Amino acid sequence: MDINLIGFMPALLPVALSPGASFTLVMSSALAGGRRGLFRTLAGTALGIYTHALLIGLGITAVVVSSPAIFGALKIAGTAYLLWLGIMLILSGLTSKPDKPDNRRSSVTVKEAWLANVLNPKAIMFYLTVVSQFAGKQAGISNYLTLASVHVLVMSIWLIVISHILIFSARKINPLRLKRTINTAGGMLLITFSLYSLM
């Protein structure tokens, strides 16, 4: 394998560490569902990353992006899905009450996290334009899966650490206020990300 891992890390870190859709979903899930919610969302996001690696390794991503109609439809579907998730998070934050915690509605499922990642046009373009540069000359599926594993590892460590700092260690903060703030702000961020990716 002629993977360029040393070159891949500086290209990956800004993407993996920046607050995006995955960051927003993980923070909301950790707050709503605790560590179980955190790991559910991480699992869905990791599956999404591996899906991108498989799709680009099989050449499917290049076909999708080369067709303006298919990529446009995917972009609209991804934007609509992120908008829906954003609105659900905002509603969850605004309607949360101390005596009626509804973790199911505000904790993201594995499937929702997977869909949010797979339908994200930014993730598709990242794997097509950036990751492909470091997969080597042969660029087989195993090369892409190796790079995806590095991506998942870096992202998981970062999101576990940041969720512990922001959520699990914040015991003195009013949990209802924290939930309202994170869900409402996270929902607005998801809506912003989705509209930005559409444009």
N, CA, C and O of each residue as an XYZ file, in Angstrom:
796
protein
N       0.853     -1.197      0.000
C       0.000      0.000      0.000
C       0.886      1.243      0.000
O       1.832      1.332      0.783
N       0.589      2.187     -0.861
C       1.381      3.417     -0.940
C       0.570      4.616     -0.446
O       0.558      5.679     -1.067
N      -0.104      4.417      0.682
C      -0.899      5.490      1.272
C       0.028      6.544      1.869
O       1.049      6.214      2.473
N      -0.332      7.810      1.696
C       0.443      8.911      2.269
C      -0.239      9.387      3.558
O      -0.958     10.386      3.556
N      -0.003      8.656      4.662
C      -0.631      9.012      5.940
C      -0.064     10.303      6.516
O      -0.789     11.073      7.145
N       1.229     10.544      6.307
C       1.862     11.761      6.844
C       1.251     12.991      6.188
O       1.005     13.994      6.858
N       1.007     12.925      4.901
C       0.375     14.050      4.218
C      -1.112     14.165      4.524
O      -1.682     15.256      4.507
N      -1.740     13.006      4.808
C      -3.185     12.988      5.061
C      -3.568     13.694      6.369
O      -4.598     14.364      6.440
N      -2.736     13.539      7.393
C      -3.079     14.092      8.713
C      -3.299     15.618      8.689
O      -4.314     16.076      9.214
N      -2.392     16.422      8.105
C      -2.653     17.876      8.070
C      -3.899     18.247      7.269
O      -4.543     19.257      7.553
N      -4.243     17.424      6.258
C      -5.460     17.694      5.476
C      -6.703     17.284      6.249
O      -7.757     17.903      6.106
N      -6.585     16.242      7.071
C      -7.729     15.717      7.816
C      -8.075     16.542      9.049
O      -9.251     16.781      9.326
N      -7.061     16.978      9.790
C      -7.307     17.608     11.099
C      -8.264     18.797     11.058
O      -9.162     18.863     11.897
N      -8.117     19.744     10.120
C      -9.082     20.853     10.108
C     -10.521     20.395      9.883
O     -11.456     20.993     10.416
N     -10.699     19.333      9.094
C     -12.043     18.813      8.819
C     -12.580     18.067     10.036
O     -13.723     18.280     10.442
N     -11.758     17.192     10.620
C     -12.197     16.362     11.737
C     -12.426     17.175     13.010
O     -13.282     16.816     13.819
N     -11.675     18.267     13.201
C     -11.761     19.037     14.442
C     -12.677     20.254     14.353
O     -12.956     20.892     15.368
N     -13.141     20.575     13.166
C     -13.994     21.768     13.044
C     -15.435     21.424     13.410
O     -15.896     20.309     13.165
N     -16.148     22.396     14.002
C     -17.555     22.124     14.343
C     -18.416     22.065     13.085
O     -18.607     23.067     12.397
N     -18.919     20.895     12.807
C     -19.787     20.693     11.655
C     -21.030     19.934     12.066
O     -21.431     19.967     13.230
N     -21.639     19.253     11.115
C     -22.875     18.519     11.391
C     -22.638     17.399     12.409
O     -23.447     17.209     13.318
N     -21.539     16.659     12.263
C     -21.253     15.551     13.193
C     -21.057     16.071     14.607
O     -21.573     15.494     15.564
N     -20.314     17.160     14.739
C     -20.070     17.772     16.045
C     -21.394     18.148     16.701
O     -21.621     17.847     17.873
N     -22.260     18.802     15.946
C     -23.558     19.243     16.471
C     -24.408     18.059     16.910
O     -24.994     18.081     17.992
N     -24.477     17.032     16.080
C     -25.291     15.867     16.408
C     -24.749     15.121     17.626
O     -25.521     14.661     18.467
N     -23.423     14.998     17.722
C     -22.820     14.295     18.858
C     -23.076     15.044     20.159
O     -23.411     14.428     21.171
N     -22.923     16.366     20.144
C     -23.154     17.140     21.372
C     -24.610     17.009     21.831
O     -24.879     16.838     23.020
N     -25.528     17.091     20.894
C     -26.949     16.971     21.234
C     -27.261     15.575     21.763
O     -27.995     15.436     22.741
N     -26.718     14.551     21.133
C     -26.977     13.173     21.558
C     -26.354     12.866     22.912
O     -26.944     12.161     23.731
N     -25.158     13.401     23.144
C     -24.500     13.180     24.435
C     -25.304     13.822     25.548
O     -25.411     13.277     26.647
N     -25.864     14.980     25.257
C     -26.666     15.681     26.255
C     -27.977     14.947     26.504
O     -28.403     14.808     27.651
N     -28.617     14.479     25.442
C     -29.925     13.836     25.579
C     -29.828     12.389     26.044
O     -30.608     11.952     26.890
N     -28.874     11.649     25.496
C     -28.815     10.215     25.781
C     -27.596      9.773     26.556
O     -27.358      8.574     26.694
N     -26.804     10.727     27.073
C     -25.614     10.370     27.826
C     -24.574      9.700     26.953
O     -24.498      9.952     25.750
N     -23.773      8.844     27.571
C     -22.709      8.175     26.825
C     -23.272      7.239     25.755
O     -22.668      7.069     24.696
N     -24.412      6.642     26.027
C     -25.035      5.767     25.031
C     -25.424      6.579     23.789
O     -25.190      6.144     22.662
N     -26.014      7.752     23.997
C     -26.372      8.621     22.876
C     -25.141      9.076     22.114
O     -25.155      9.140     20.884
N     -24.070      9.396     22.842
C     -22.809      9.806     22.221
C     -22.273      8.708     21.314
O     -21.930      8.966     20.161
N     -22.199      7.475     21.832
C     -21.620      6.388     21.054
C     -22.524      5.952     19.897
O     -22.036      5.470     18.875
N     -23.846      6.122     20.060
C     -24.755      5.825     18.947
C     -24.485      6.762     17.780
O     -24.406      6.330     16.630
N     -24.344      8.039     18.084
C     -24.101      9.025     17.029
C     -22.713      8.834     16.410
O     -22.547      8.965     15.197
N     -21.724      8.525     17.247
C     -20.383      8.254     16.716
C     -20.393      7.041     15.790
O     -19.733      7.038     14.751
N     -21.149      6.009     16.174
C     -21.231      4.798     15.338
C     -21.860      5.117     13.983
O     -21.368      4.662     12.950
N     -22.938      5.892     13.979
C     -23.584      6.271     12.725
C     -22.685      7.110     11.843
O     -22.646      6.920     10.627
N     -21.951      8.051     12.457
C     -21.028      8.894     11.697
C     -19.886      8.066     11.128
O     -19.480      8.267      9.984
N     -19.361      7.126     11.931
C     -18.281      6.250     11.456
C     -18.760      5.398     10.282
O     -18.030      5.220      9.308
N     -19.984      4.871     10.369
C     -20.541      4.103      9.246
C     -20.650      4.963      7.991
O     -20.416      4.489      6.880
N     -21.007      6.229      8.179
C     -21.078      7.155      7.044
C     -19.722      7.369      6.402
O     -19.611      7.407      5.176
N     -18.688      7.511      7.224
C     -17.324      7.702      6.706
C     -16.875      6.462      5.933
O     -16.296      6.570      4.852
N     -17.148      5.284      6.498
C     -16.784      4.043      5.789
C     -17.592      3.878      4.496
O     -17.093      3.328      3.514
N     -18.830      4.351      4.501
C     -19.642      4.301      3.279
C     -19.005      5.147      2.182
O     -18.926      4.727      1.027
N     -18.550      6.353      2.558
C     -17.875      7.214      1.574
C     -16.617      6.536      1.034
O     -16.335      6.603     -0.163
N     -15.861      5.882      1.923
C     -14.634      5.202      1.496
C     -14.955      4.082      0.500
O     -14.266      3.926     -0.508
N     -16.000      3.311      0.786
C     -16.398      2.232     -0.131
C     -16.874      2.793     -1.469
O     -16.511      2.284     -2.529
N     -17.687      3.842     -1.410
C     -18.236      4.416     -2.641
C     -17.145      4.986     -3.539
O     -17.186      4.814     -4.757
N     -16.172      5.664     -2.940
C     -15.098      6.221     -3.779
C     -14.174      5.111     -4.263
O     -13.674      5.171     -5.387
N     -13.936      4.087     -3.420
C     -13.096      2.961     -3.824
C     -13.692      2.174     -4.977
O     -12.966      1.634     -5.812
N     -15.024      2.112     -5.021
C     -15.716      1.404     -6.101
C     -15.948      2.280     -7.335
O     -16.416      1.794     -8.365
N     -15.622      3.567     -7.229
C     -15.804      4.490     -8.353
C     -17.196      5.078     -8.463
O     -17.485      5.802     -9.416
N     -18.064      4.782     -7.508
C     -19.451      5.260     -7.567
C     -19.529      6.763     -7.318
O     -20.321      7.458     -7.954
N     -18.708      7.266     -6.393
C     -18.723      8.704     -6.076
C     -18.384      9.533     -7.310
O     -19.022     10.553     -7.571
N     -17.383      9.097     -8.065
C     -16.991      9.845     -9.268
C     -18.125      9.894    -10.278
O     -18.324     10.917    -10.933
N     -18.870      8.805    -10.413
C     -20.007      8.763    -11.336
C     -21.099      9.726    -10.880
O     -21.667     10.464    -11.685
N     -21.390      9.708     -9.557
C     -22.438     10.583     -9.005
C     -22.080     12.045     -9.208
O     -22.917     12.838     -9.638
N     -20.831     12.409     -8.898
C     -20.420     13.811     -8.999
C     -20.344     14.262    -10.452
O     -20.580     15.434    -10.747
N     -20.018     13.347    -11.363
C     -19.912     13.733    -12.779
C     -21.278     13.968    -13.425
O     -21.360     14.547    -14.508
N     -22.345     13.523    -12.768
C     -23.687     13.766    -13.297
C     -24.334     14.917    -12.521
O     -24.715     14.740    -11.364
N     -24.463     16.097    -13.148
C     -25.033     17.240    -12.442
C     -26.437     16.964    -11.886
O     -26.778     17.450    -10.807
N     -27.245     16.195    -12.609
C     -28.611     15.917    -12.154
C     -28.607     15.058    -10.892
O     -29.322     15.354     -9.934
N     -27.797     13.987    -10.889
C     -27.747     13.096     -9.718
C     -27.149     13.817     -8.524
O     -27.682     13.741     -7.417
N     -26.025     14.528     -8.745
C     -25.381     15.226     -7.633
C     -26.274     16.343     -7.109
O     -26.327     16.587     -5.904
N     -26.977     17.021     -8.016
C     -27.906     18.075     -7.584
C     -29.033     17.523     -6.730
O     -29.404     18.117     -5.717
N     -29.579     16.377     -7.144
C     -30.651     15.741     -6.364
C     -30.135     15.299     -4.998
O     -30.830     15.441     -3.992
N     -28.914     14.762     -4.962
C     -28.305     14.342     -3.699
C     -28.069     15.541     -2.783
O     -28.272     15.467     -1.571
N     -27.638     16.641     -3.388
C     -27.392     17.866     -2.623
C     -28.691     18.374     -1.994
O     -28.712     18.764     -0.827
N     -29.764     18.367     -2.772
C     -31.069     18.824     -2.262
C     -31.571     17.894     -1.158
O     -32.086     18.353     -0.138
N     -31.416     16.581     -1.369
C     -31.850     15.612     -0.347
C     -31.049     15.784      0.939
O     -31.608     15.758      2.035
N     -29.735     15.961      0.798
C     -28.881     16.162      1.975
C     -29.217     17.445      2.713
O     -29.259     17.468      3.943
N     -29.456     18.515      1.961
C     -29.821     19.791      2.576
C     -31.151     19.688      3.306
O     -31.289     20.168      4.431
N     -32.134     19.057      2.661
C     -33.448     18.897      3.291
C     -33.350     18.069      4.569
O     -34.006     18.374      5.565
N     -32.530     17.022      4.539
C     -32.385     16.166      5.715
C     -31.722     16.918      6.872
O     -32.172     16.822      8.014
N     -30.645     17.670      6.577
C     -29.978     18.445      7.624
C     -30.890     19.553      8.151
O     -30.876     19.856      9.344
N     -31.681     20.156      7.262
C     -32.653     21.166      7.714
C     -33.664     20.552      8.675
O     -33.985     21.133      9.712
N     -34.165     19.363      8.316
C     -35.134     18.679      9.178
C     -34.519     18.360     10.539
O     -35.145     18.585     11.575
N     -33.282     17.830     10.535
C     -32.615     17.539     11.808
C     -32.415     18.819     12.624
O     -32.614     18.820     13.839
N     -32.027     19.893     11.963
C     -31.835     21.172     12.649
C     -33.113     21.677     13.284
O     -33.101     22.135     14.427
N     -34.217     21.600     12.554
C     -35.513     22.046     13.089
C     -35.934     21.179     14.271
O     -36.446     21.692     15.266
N     -35.721     19.864     14.167
C     -36.055     18.952     15.275
C     -35.243     19.279     16.537
O     -35.766     19.241     17.651
N     -33.956     19.602     16.341
C     -33.119     19.967     17.489
C     -33.594     21.269     18.132
O     -33.658     21.374     19.357
N     -33.927     22.259     17.303
C     -34.407     23.533     17.845
C     -35.706     23.327     18.615
O     -35.860     23.835     19.726
N     -36.639     22.583     18.029
C     -37.908     22.312     18.721
C     -37.677     21.564     20.029
O     -38.333     21.848     21.031
N     -36.749     20.612     20.024
C     -36.430     19.865     21.232
C     -35.862     20.794     22.298
O     -36.197     20.674     23.476
N     -34.999     21.722     21.880
C     -34.419     22.665     22.832
C     -35.442     23.632     23.390
O     -35.421     23.939     24.582
N     -36.340     24.118     22.541
C     -37.322     25.115     22.970
C     -38.444     24.513     23.818
O     -39.011     25.194     24.672
N     -38.763     23.240     23.583
C     -39.896     22.638     24.293
C     -39.479     21.735     25.447
O     -40.334     21.126     26.090
N     -38.160     21.638     25.724
C     -37.719     20.748     26.807
C     -38.176     21.286     28.158
O     -38.122     22.486     28.428
N     -38.631     20.350     29.000
C     -39.124     20.693     30.333
C     -38.409     19.842     31.356
O     -38.032     18.708     31.060
N     -38.213     20.371     32.569
C     -37.465     19.618     33.578
C     -38.157     18.337     34.028
O     -37.482     17.363     34.359
N     -39.479     18.318     34.047
C     -40.179     17.146     34.564
C     -40.511     16.122     33.488
O     -40.978     15.030     33.809
N     -40.280     16.451     32.203
C     -40.607     15.515     31.122
C     -39.444     15.391     30.144
O     -39.526     15.874     29.015
N     -38.366     14.749     30.574
C     -37.275     14.568     29.621
C     -37.654     13.551     28.551
O     -38.094     12.446     28.869
N     -37.486     13.917     27.302
C     -37.814     13.013     26.198
C     -36.545     12.725     25.415
O     -36.289     13.339     24.379
N     -35.757     11.788     25.914
C     -34.470     11.494     25.303
C     -34.594     10.909     23.904
O     -33.730     11.148     23.060
N     -35.638     10.158     23.647
C     -35.767      9.506     22.344
C     -35.881     10.526     21.224
O     -35.326     10.342     20.140
N     -36.614     11.614     21.499
C     -36.857     12.570     20.432
C     -35.625     13.405     20.133
O     -35.430     13.813     18.988
N     -34.777     13.674     21.141
C     -33.651     14.564     20.904
C     -32.323     13.834     20.758
O     -31.329     14.445     20.366
N     -32.286     12.538     21.065
C     -31.063     11.772     20.874
C     -31.071     11.190     19.461
O     -32.053     10.586     19.030
N     -29.973     11.381     18.755
C     -29.882     10.970     17.359
C     -29.622      9.465     17.286
O     -28.823      8.927     18.052
N     -30.298      8.801     16.367
C     -30.108      7.359     16.188
C     -28.896      7.103     15.288
O     -28.376      8.019     14.651
N     -28.460      5.845     15.249
C     -27.346      5.457     14.367
C     -27.711      5.758     12.912
O     -26.895      6.285     12.155
N     -28.933      5.420     12.534
C     -29.382      5.637     11.153
C     -29.395      7.121     10.805
O     -28.961      7.495      9.715
N     -29.885      7.978     11.708
C     -29.923      9.419     11.442
C     -28.516      9.989     11.289
O     -28.269     10.807     10.402
N     -27.595      9.562     12.147
C     -26.210     10.041     12.050
C     -25.562      9.557     10.760
O     -24.818     10.297     10.117
N     -25.851      8.296     10.377
C     -25.313      7.753      9.128
C     -25.833      8.545      7.932
O     -25.062      8.939      7.057
N     -27.146      8.775      7.901
C     -27.743      9.532      6.787
C     -27.195     10.952      6.718
O     -26.910     11.458      5.633
N     -27.047     11.599      7.880
C     -26.531     12.973      7.901
C     -25.134     13.027      7.302
O     -24.782     14.006      6.642
N     -24.329     11.986      7.523
C     -22.982     11.964      6.974
C     -22.984     11.593      5.491
O     -22.307     12.236      4.689
N     -23.737     10.564      5.128
C     -23.740     10.085      3.736
C     -24.337     11.113      2.779
O     -23.875     11.244      1.645
N     -25.359     11.844      3.226
C     -26.014     12.819      2.349
C     -25.345     14.191      2.381
O     -25.803     15.113      1.706
N     -24.279     14.338      3.148
C     -23.602     15.628      3.267
C     -22.704     15.853      2.043
O     -21.711     15.145      1.875
N     -23.037     16.829      1.187
C     -22.224     17.073     -0.014
C     -20.768     17.415      0.303
O     -19.869     17.091     -0.473
N     -20.536     18.074      1.452
C     -19.161     18.412      1.826
C     -18.347     17.151      2.076
O     -17.177     17.082      1.700
N     -18.961     16.148      2.711
C     -18.256     14.886      2.974
C     -17.959     14.158      1.664
O     -16.884     13.579      1.502
N     -18.909     14.189      0.735
C     -18.706     13.546     -0.569
C     -17.521     14.188     -1.285
O     -16.639     13.491     -1.786
N     -17.505     15.514     -1.329
C     -16.436     16.222     -2.027
C     -15.096     16.065     -1.313
O     -14.048     16.024     -1.959
N     -15.126     15.975      0.026
C     -13.880     15.777      0.778
C     -13.242     14.446      0.394
O     -12.032     14.375      0.180
N     -14.047     13.399      0.305
C     -13.483     12.096     -0.053
C     -13.062     12.046     -1.519
O     -12.080     11.389     -1.861
N     -13.793     12.729     -2.372
C     -13.455     12.694     -3.794
C     -12.210     13.524     -4.100
O     -11.342     13.086     -4.856
N     -12.120     14.715     -3.517
C     -11.038     15.626     -3.894
C      -9.822     15.568     -2.977
O      -8.692     15.704     -3.444
N     -10.038     15.367     -1.681
C      -8.913     15.404     -0.741
C      -8.389     14.008     -0.435
O      -7.207     13.730     -0.634
N      -9.259     13.131      0.046
C      -8.821     11.795      0.471
C      -8.199     11.028     -0.696
O      -7.227     10.294     -0.514
N      -8.760     11.201     -1.887
C      -8.243     10.470     -3.057
C      -6.790     10.827     -3.368
O      -6.077     10.026     -3.972
N      -6.346     12.008     -2.968
C      -4.965     12.421     -3.215
C      -3.960     11.638     -2.365
O      -2.781     11.560     -2.710
N      -4.427     11.062     -1.256
C      -3.522     10.385     -0.327
C      -3.696      8.867     -0.340
O      -3.050      8.163      0.436
N      -4.568      8.358     -1.218
C      -4.858      6.924     -1.253
C      -3.846      6.130     -2.070
O      -3.916      4.901     -2.100
N      -2.916      6.794     -2.727
C      -1.887      6.105     -3.494
C      -2.258      5.953     -4.961
O      -3.378      6.259     -5.368
N      -1.305      5.479     -5.742
C      -1.510      5.366     -7.194
C      -2.549      4.305     -7.542
O      -3.362      4.505     -8.444
N      -2.529      3.187     -6.838
C      -3.500      2.130     -7.109
C      -4.868      2.468     -6.533
O      -5.895      2.164     -7.139
N      -4.880      3.101     -5.354
C      -6.108      3.578     -4.696
C      -7.212      2.527     -4.679
O      -8.320      2.767     -5.158
N      -6.897      1.365     -4.123
C      -7.903      0.319     -3.977
C      -8.813      0.590     -2.791
O      -8.588      1.524     -2.021
N      -9.836     -0.230     -2.652
C     -10.799     -0.061     -1.563
C     -10.105     -0.135     -0.206
O     -10.445      0.617      0.708
N      -9.127     -1.046     -0.070
C      -8.439     -1.185      1.219
C      -7.700      0.101      1.596
O      -7.627      0.447      2.775
N      -7.155      0.807      0.607
C      -6.482      2.082      0.885
C      -7.472      3.108      1.426
O      -7.189      3.802      2.402
N      -8.630      3.196      0.786
C      -9.646      4.159      1.244
C     -10.187      3.778      2.622
O     -10.453      4.651      3.448
N     -10.350      2.482      2.869
C     -10.833      2.053      4.182
C      -9.801      2.333      5.277
O     -10.162      2.626      6.417
N      -8.518      2.242      4.926
C      -7.471      2.581      5.889
C      -7.527      4.066      6.238
O      -7.464      4.435      7.411
N      -7.646      4.917      5.215
C      -7.744      6.355      5.458
C      -9.022      6.697      6.227
O      -9.021      7.581      7.085
N     -10.110      5.990      5.914
C     -11.359      6.204      6.641
C     -11.205      5.812      8.106
O     -11.769      6.468      8.982
N     -10.446      4.749      8.382
C     -10.212      4.322      9.767
C      -9.447      5.385     10.544
O      -9.737      5.643     11.712
N      -8.472      5.998      9.887
C      -7.735      7.102     10.526
C      -8.693      8.264     10.802
O      -8.661      8.862     11.877
N      -9.532      8.573      9.832
C     -10.533      9.638      9.977
C     -11.455      9.355     11.162
O     -11.695     10.232     11.992
N     -11.972      8.126     11.236
C     -12.884      7.737     12.323
C     -12.178      7.833     13.673
O     -12.755      8.331     14.639
N     -10.942      7.364     13.746
C     -10.196      7.392     15.003
C      -9.980      8.823     15.497
O     -10.248      9.130     16.659
N      -9.497      9.692     14.617
C      -9.239     11.089     14.987
C     -10.543     11.780     15.396
O     -10.599     12.464     16.418
N     -11.592     11.593     14.584
C     -12.884     12.217     14.878
C     -13.453     11.717     16.201
O     -13.952     12.512     16.999
N     -13.384     10.408     16.442
C     -13.956      9.834     17.665
C     -13.242     10.334     18.907
O     -13.885     10.716     19.886
N     -11.912     10.332     18.873
C     -11.155     10.830     20.033
C     -11.519     12.272     20.320
O     -11.771     12.639     21.468
N     -11.547     13.096     19.273
C     -11.862     14.512     19.439
C     -13.272     14.713     20.006
O     -13.453     15.488     20.945
N     -14.257     14.031     19.451
C     -15.637     14.235     19.889
C     -15.895     13.658     21.286
O     -16.703     14.207     22.035
N     -15.228     12.573     21.640
C     -15.366     12.031     22.999
C     -14.771     13.007     24.007
O     -15.377     13.284     25.042
N     -13.583     13.527     23.703
C     -12.929     14.476     24.621
C     -13.761     15.742     24.772
O     -14.002     16.197     25.890
N     -14.196     16.308     23.665
C     -14.929     17.582     23.733
C     -16.299     17.412     24.385
O     -16.770     18.323     25.066
N     -16.946     16.263     24.188
C     -18.241     16.047     24.843
C     -18.069     15.883     26.349
O     -18.930     16.307     27.120
N     -16.967     15.274     26.774
C     -16.702     15.163     28.213
C     -16.437     16.530     28.821
O     -16.878     16.815     29.935
N     -15.720     17.374     28.094
C     -15.427     18.718     28.603
C     -16.697     19.560     28.661
O     -16.963     20.208     29.672
N     -17.480     19.555     27.587
C     -18.644     20.440     27.496
C     -19.881     19.910     28.215
O     -20.693     20.699     28.699
N     -20.038     18.599     28.292
C     -21.303     18.052     28.790
C     -21.142     17.237     30.061
O     -21.730     17.574     31.088
N     -20.356     16.173     30.009
C     -20.309     15.250     31.142
C     -19.623     15.840     32.373
O     -19.927     15.434     33.495
N     -18.703     16.791     32.186
C     -18.029     17.383     33.340
C     -18.712     18.667     33.810
O     -18.301     19.250     34.814
N     -19.739     19.110     33.106
C     -20.421     20.369     33.462
C     -21.559     20.094     34.437
O     -22.725     20.328     34.120
N     -21.220     19.602     35.614
C     -22.238     19.187     36.579
C     -22.907     20.373     37.286
O     -24.046     20.268     37.741
N     -22.199     21.490     37.373
C     -22.756     22.640     38.093
C     -23.730     23.437     37.245
O     -24.465     24.279     37.761
N     -23.736     23.177     35.953
C     -24.623     23.924     35.062
C     -26.014     23.300     35.101
O     -26.159     22.080     35.168
N     -27.018     24.143     35.059
C     -28.405     23.686     35.028
C     -28.599     22.807     33.781
O     -28.435     23.292     32.661
N     -28.951     21.506     33.960
C     -29.061     20.604     32.798
C     -30.122     21.030     31.791
O     -29.948     20.832     30.589
N     -31.223     21.614     32.270
C     -32.274     22.057     31.355
C     -31.777     23.211     30.495
O     -32.006     23.240     29.286
N     -31.100     24.156     31.124
C     -30.558     25.299     30.374
C     -29.498     24.827     29.376
O     -29.444     25.306     28.243
N     -28.658     23.883     29.810
C     -27.627     23.347     28.922
C     -28.266     22.657     27.719
O     -27.825     22.840     26.584
N     -29.314     21.857     27.975
C     -30.000     21.157     26.885
C     -30.630     22.149     25.915
O     -30.506     22.002     24.699
N     -31.304     23.157     26.459
C     -31.931     24.162     25.581
C     -30.888     24.878     24.735
O     -31.081     25.080     23.537
N     -29.778     25.261     25.367
C     -28.737     26.001     24.655
C     -28.093     25.151     23.562
O     -27.971     25.588     22.418
N     -27.681     23.936     23.921
C     -26.986     23.085     22.947
C     -27.907     22.683     21.802
O     -27.510     22.736     20.639
N     -29.137     22.281     22.125
C     -30.045     21.852     21.056
C     -30.453     23.005     20.147
O     -30.489     22.856     18.926
N     -30.762     24.160     20.747
C     -31.169     25.306     19.927
C     -30.003     25.809     19.076
O     -30.154     26.030     17.875
N     -28.830     25.989     19.712
C     -27.655     26.457     18.961
C     -27.234     25.417     17.932
O     -26.884     25.764     16.804
N     -27.267     24.135     18.319
C     -26.902     23.066     17.392
C     -27.845     22.993     16.207
O     -27.410     22.793     15.074
N     -29.132     23.155     16.462
C     -30.104     23.162     15.374
C     -29.865     24.304     14.407
O     -29.956     24.129     13.192
N     -29.555     25.489     14.954
C     -29.270     26.636     14.089
C     -27.996     26.404     13.279
O     -27.914     26.793     12.114
N     -26.992     25.760     13.909
C     -25.761     25.442     13.172
C     -26.028     24.455     12.041
O     -25.506     24.620     10.939
N     -26.841     23.428     12.307
C     -27.180     22.456     11.254
C     -27.889     23.130     10.083
O     -27.602     22.844      8.920
N     -28.811     24.020     10.402
C     -29.530     24.745      9.342
C     -28.547     25.597      8.541
O     -28.618     25.644      7.312
N     -27.625     26.274      9.244
C     -26.616     27.095      8.572
C     -25.722     26.248      7.680
O     -25.469     26.605      6.529
N     -25.231     25.100      8.220
C     -24.375     24.207      7.426
C     -25.102     23.706      6.186
O     -24.529     23.649      5.098
N     -26.373     23.344      6.362
C     -27.106     22.779      5.235
C     -27.328     23.820      4.143
O     -27.187     23.514      2.959
N     -27.673     25.044      4.530
C     -27.874     26.100      3.533
C     -26.558     26.493      2.868
O     -26.521     26.788      1.674
N     -25.474     26.495      3.657
C     -24.152     26.828      3.100
C     -23.729     25.780      2.072
O     -23.209     26.124      1.010
N     -23.953     24.500      2.388
C     -23.552     23.445      1.459
C     -24.402     23.476      0.188
O     -23.927     23.094     -0.882
N     -25.655     23.927      0.296
C     -26.509     24.026     -0.874
C     -25.999     25.094     -1.837
O     -26.055     24.936     -3.056
N     -25.493     26.198     -1.250
C     -24.995     27.295     -2.072
C     -23.574     27.033     -2.537
O     -22.994     27.858     -3.243
